[in-house]
Coordinates of C-alpha atoms in Angstrom, one line a residue:
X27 CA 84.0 66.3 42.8
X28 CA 84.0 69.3 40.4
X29 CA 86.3 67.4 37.9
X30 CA 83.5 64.1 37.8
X31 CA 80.9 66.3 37.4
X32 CA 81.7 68.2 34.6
X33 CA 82.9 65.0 33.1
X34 CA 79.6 63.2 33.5
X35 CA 77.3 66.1 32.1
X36 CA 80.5 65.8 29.0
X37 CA 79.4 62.2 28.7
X38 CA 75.5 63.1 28.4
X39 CA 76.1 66.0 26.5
X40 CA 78.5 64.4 23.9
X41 CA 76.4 61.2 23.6
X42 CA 73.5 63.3 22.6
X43 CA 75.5 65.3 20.6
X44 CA 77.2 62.5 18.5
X45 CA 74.0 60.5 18.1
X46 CA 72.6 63.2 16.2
X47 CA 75.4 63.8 14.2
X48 CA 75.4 60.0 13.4
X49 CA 71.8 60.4 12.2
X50 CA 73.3 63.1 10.0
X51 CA 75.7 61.4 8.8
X52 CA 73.5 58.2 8.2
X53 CA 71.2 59.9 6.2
X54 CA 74.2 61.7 4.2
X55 CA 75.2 58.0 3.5
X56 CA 71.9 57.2 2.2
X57 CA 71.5 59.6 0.5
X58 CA 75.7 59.7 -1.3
X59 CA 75.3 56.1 -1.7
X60 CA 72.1 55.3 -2.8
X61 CA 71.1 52.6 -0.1
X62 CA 68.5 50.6 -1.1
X63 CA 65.5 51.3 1.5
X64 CA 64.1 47.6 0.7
X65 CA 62.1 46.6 4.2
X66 CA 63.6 49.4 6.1
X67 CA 67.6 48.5 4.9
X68 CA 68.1 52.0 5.3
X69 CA 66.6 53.6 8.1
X70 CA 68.3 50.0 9.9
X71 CA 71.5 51.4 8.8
X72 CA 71.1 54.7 10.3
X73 CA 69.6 54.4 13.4
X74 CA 72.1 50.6 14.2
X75 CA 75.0 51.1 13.0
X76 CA 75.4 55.6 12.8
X77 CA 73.6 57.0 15.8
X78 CA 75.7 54.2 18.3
X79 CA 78.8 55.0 16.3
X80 CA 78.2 58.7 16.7
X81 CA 77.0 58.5 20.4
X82 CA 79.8 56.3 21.4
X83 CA 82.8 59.1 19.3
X84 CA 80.5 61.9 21.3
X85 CA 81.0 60.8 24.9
X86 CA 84.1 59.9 24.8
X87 CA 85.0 63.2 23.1
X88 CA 82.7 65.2 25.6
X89 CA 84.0 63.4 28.5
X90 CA 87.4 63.8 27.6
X91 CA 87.1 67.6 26.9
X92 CA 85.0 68.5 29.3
X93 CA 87.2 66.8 31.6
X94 CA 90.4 68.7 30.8
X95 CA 88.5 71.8 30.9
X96 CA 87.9 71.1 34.6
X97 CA 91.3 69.5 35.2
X98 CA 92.4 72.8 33.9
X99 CA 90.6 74.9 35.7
X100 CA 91.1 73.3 38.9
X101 CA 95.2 73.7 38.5
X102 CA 94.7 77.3 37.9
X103 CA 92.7 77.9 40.7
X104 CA 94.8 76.4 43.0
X105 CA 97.9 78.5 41.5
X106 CA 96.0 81.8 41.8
X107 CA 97.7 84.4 43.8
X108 CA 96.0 87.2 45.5
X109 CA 95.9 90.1 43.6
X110 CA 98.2 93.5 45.2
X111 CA 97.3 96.7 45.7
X112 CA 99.4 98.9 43.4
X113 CA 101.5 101.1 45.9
X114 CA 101.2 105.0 45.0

């Protein structure tokens, strides 16, 4: 239950995460490639085509690496060992 949980809040934290960084990168594009902005050509670009790009890259990405982490983490926990008392 641990593992789908952390790999759900992954999926809403990446997709936030990578839509913004598509917006970023949209308005980098403009900006690089001088897109016309001719009836909103531009901010159509950014906001269709960059921030679902980016959102879709960021979920998977989060989802994936948030659910190692917890894969992870659940292995080591079950291969823990009580820790000794040093004998003196």
């Amino acid at each position: 239950m641990k593992i789908a949980l952390l790999t759900l809040l992954g999926l809403a934290l990446g997709t936030l995460g990578g839509a913004a960084l598509g917006i970023g990168a949209g308005l980098a594009w403009v900006q690089i490639f001088k897109t016309t902005s001719f009836e909103g050509y531009s901010g159509m670009l950014v906001f269709f085509t960059f921030m679902p790009l980016g959102a879709a890259i960021g979920g998977i990405g989060g989802a994936l690496l948030f659910g190692i982490i917890a894969v992870r983490d659940a292995e080591i926990a079950i291969e823990r060992q009580p820790l000794r008392g040093h004998d003196r």
